[in-house]
Amino acid sequence: MAKYLAQIIVMGVQVVGRAFARALRQEFAASRAAADARGRAGHQSAAASNLSGLSLQEAQQILNISKLNPEEVQKNYEHLFKVNDKSVGGSFYLQSKVVRAKERLDEELRIQAQEDTQKGQMPKT
């Protein structure tokens, strides 16, 4: 009886070990894929996301922006900032999210402008 119990325990440990190893491999693959995606998105953009705590997509969703357009960003920011003002019954938390989203989009616009100027200055060969 003890022999069968030991075999069951060993088999259970093997099954759990295999499942853990498979999950670990999947996690490494997902991490590698995410790192590759961040690398393709651009180093400056990824750094801006890390600093602000918001991704570009999150910031666009907060300010309801589909394309990066400075006028649209400013217009939506001003509207949402006023609507969420605490003096008119708004939420300070939401207002701060709006501010952070605008900062993130402004940073992305700055990065794009910088890349455009660098492309314009590169000699054509």
Short mmCIF file of N, CA, C and O in Angstrom, two decimals, residues 34 37-60 68 97 100-101 103-111:
data_model
loop_
_atom_site.label_atom_id
_atom_site.label_comp_id
_atom_site.label_asym_id
_atom_site.label_seq_id
_atom_site.Cartn_x
_atom_site.Cartn_y
_atom_site.Cartn_z
N ALA A 34 6.70 40.80 -25.80
CA ALA A 34 6.39 42.15 -25.34
C ALA A 34 7.61 43.06 -25.47
O ALA A 34 7.50 44.22 -25.86
N ALA A 37 7.99 43.99 -29.06
CA ALA A 37 6.99 44.99 -29.46
C ALA A 37 7.38 46.37 -28.96
O ALA A 37 7.22 47.36 -29.67
N ARG A 38 7.89 46.45 -27.74
CA ARG A 38 8.34 47.74 -27.22
C ARG A 38 9.51 48.26 -28.03
O ARG A 38 9.62 49.46 -28.29
N GLY A 39 10.39 47.37 -28.46
CA GLY A 39 11.54 47.78 -29.27
C GLY A 39 11.11 48.32 -30.61
O GLY A 39 11.67 49.28 -31.12
N ARG A 40 10.08 47.71 -31.21
CA ARG A 40 9.58 48.20 -32.50
C ARG A 40 8.87 49.53 -32.33
O ARG A 40 8.84 50.33 -33.26
N ALA A 41 8.27 49.79 -31.19
CA ALA A 41 7.52 51.03 -30.99
C ALA A 41 8.45 52.23 -30.87
O ALA A 41 8.01 53.36 -30.98
N GLY A 42 9.70 52.01 -30.63
CA GLY A 42 10.64 53.11 -30.51
C GLY A 42 11.10 53.27 -29.07
O GLY A 42 10.30 53.16 -28.16
N HIS A 43 12.37 53.52 -28.92
CA HIS A 43 12.93 53.60 -27.58
C HIS A 43 12.44 54.82 -26.83
O HIS A 43 12.15 54.75 -25.65
N GLN A 44 12.34 55.96 -27.51
CA GLN A 44 11.90 57.17 -26.82
C GLN A 44 10.45 57.07 -26.39
O GLN A 44 10.08 57.48 -25.31
N SER A 45 9.61 56.50 -27.25
CA SER A 45 8.19 56.36 -26.94
C SER A 45 8.01 55.42 -25.74
O SER A 45 7.19 55.66 -24.86
N ALA A 46 8.77 54.34 -25.72
CA ALA A 46 8.68 53.40 -24.61
C ALA A 46 9.16 54.06 -23.32
O ALA A 46 8.57 53.85 -22.25
N ALA A 47 10.21 54.87 -23.41
CA ALA A 47 10.69 55.57 -22.22
C ALA A 47 9.65 56.56 -21.72
O ALA A 47 9.45 56.69 -20.51
N ALA A 48 8.98 57.23 -22.63
CA ALA A 48 7.94 58.18 -22.23
C ALA A 48 6.79 57.45 -21.55
O ALA A 48 6.21 57.95 -20.58
N SER A 49 6.44 56.27 -22.03
CA SER A 49 5.38 55.48 -21.40
C SER A 49 5.78 55.09 -19.98
O SER A 49 4.96 55.13 -19.07
N ASN A 50 7.04 54.71 -19.81
CA ASN A 50 7.51 54.32 -18.49
C ASN A 50 7.51 55.51 -17.53
O ASN A 50 7.17 55.36 -16.36
N LEU A 51 7.90 56.68 -18.00
CA LEU A 51 7.97 57.85 -17.13
C LEU A 51 6.58 58.35 -16.72
O LEU A 51 6.36 58.70 -15.58
N SER A 52 5.66 58.37 -17.67
CA SER A 52 4.34 58.91 -17.37
C SER A 52 3.44 57.89 -16.70
O SER A 52 2.46 58.26 -16.07
N GLY A 53 3.72 56.63 -16.87
CA GLY A 53 2.87 55.60 -16.31
C GLY A 53 1.69 55.27 -17.20
O GLY A 53 0.85 54.46 -16.83
N LEU A 54 1.59 55.92 -18.35
CA LEU A 54 0.51 55.67 -19.30
C LEU A 54 1.10 55.29 -20.64
O LEU A 54 2.08 55.86 -21.08
N SER A 55 0.47 54.34 -21.29
CA SER A 55 0.88 54.04 -22.66
C SER A 55 0.23 55.06 -23.58
O SER A 55 -0.70 55.77 -23.19
N LEU A 56 0.71 55.11 -24.79
CA LEU A 56 0.14 56.03 -25.77
C LEU A 56 -1.33 55.72 -26.01
O LEU A 56 -2.17 56.62 -26.09
N GLN A 57 -1.66 54.44 -26.10
CA GLN A 57 -3.04 54.04 -26.33
C GLN A 57 -3.95 54.46 -25.17
O GLN A 57 -5.08 54.92 -25.39
N GLU A 58 -3.47 54.28 -23.94
CA GLU A 58 -4.27 54.70 -22.77
C GLU A 58 -4.53 56.21 -22.80
O GLU A 58 -5.64 56.66 -22.55
N ALA A 59 -3.50 56.97 -23.10
CA ALA A 59 -3.64 58.42 -23.14
C ALA A 59 -4.63 58.83 -24.22
O ALA A 59 -5.45 59.74 -24.01
N GLN A 60 -4.57 58.18 -25.36
CA GLN A 60 -5.51 58.48 -26.44
C GLN A 60 -6.94 58.13 -26.03
O GLN A 60 -7.87 58.86 -26.35
N LEU A 68 -3.05 61.55 -33.52
CA LEU A 68 -2.32 62.59 -32.79
C LEU A 68 -2.41 63.91 -33.55
O LEU A 68 -1.73 64.11 -34.55
N LYS A 97 -5.86 62.25 -14.16
CA LYS A 97 -5.65 61.33 -15.28
C LYS A 97 -5.66 62.08 -16.60
O LYS A 97 -4.88 61.77 -17.51
N ARG A 100 -2.30 63.83 -16.92
CA ARG A 100 -1.23 62.88 -17.27
C ARG A 100 -1.36 62.42 -18.72
O ARG A 100 -0.36 62.24 -19.41
N ALA A 101 -2.59 62.22 -19.18
CA ALA A 101 -2.79 61.80 -20.57
C ALA A 101 -2.31 62.89 -21.52
O ALA A 101 -1.66 62.61 -22.53
N GLU A 103 -0.02 65.17 -20.90
CA GLU A 103 1.43 65.20 -20.82
C GLU A 103 2.04 64.09 -21.69
O GLU A 103 3.02 64.32 -22.40
N ARG A 104 1.43 62.91 -21.64
CA ARG A 104 1.94 61.78 -22.43
C ARG A 104 1.80 62.06 -23.92
O ARG A 104 2.71 61.79 -24.71
N LEU A 105 0.66 62.60 -24.33
CA LEU A 105 0.45 62.89 -25.75
C LEU A 105 1.35 64.04 -26.21
O LEU A 105 1.87 64.01 -27.33
N ASP A 106 1.56 65.04 -25.35
CA ASP A 106 2.47 66.12 -25.69
C ASP A 106 3.89 65.59 -25.89
O ASP A 106 4.61 66.01 -26.81
N GLU A 107 4.28 64.65 -25.05
CA GLU A 107 5.62 64.05 -25.16
C GLU A 107 5.73 63.27 -26.48
O GLU A 107 6.74 63.34 -27.17
N GLU A 108 4.68 62.55 -26.83
CA GLU A 108 4.69 61.79 -28.08
C GLU A 108 4.75 62.74 -29.28
O GLU A 108 5.47 62.47 -30.24
N LEU A 109 4.03 63.83 -29.22
CA LEU A 109 4.08 64.82 -30.30
C LEU A 109 5.48 65.43 -30.42
O LEU A 109 5.98 65.65 -31.52
N ARG A 110 6.12 65.67 -29.27
CA ARG A 110 7.49 66.20 -29.27
C ARG A 110 8.45 65.19 -29.90
O ARG A 110 9.31 65.55 -30.71
N ILE A 111 8.28 63.92 -29.56
CA ILE A 111 9.15 62.87 -30.12
C ILE A 111 8.95 62.78 -31.62
O ILE A 111 9.93 62.69 -32.38
#
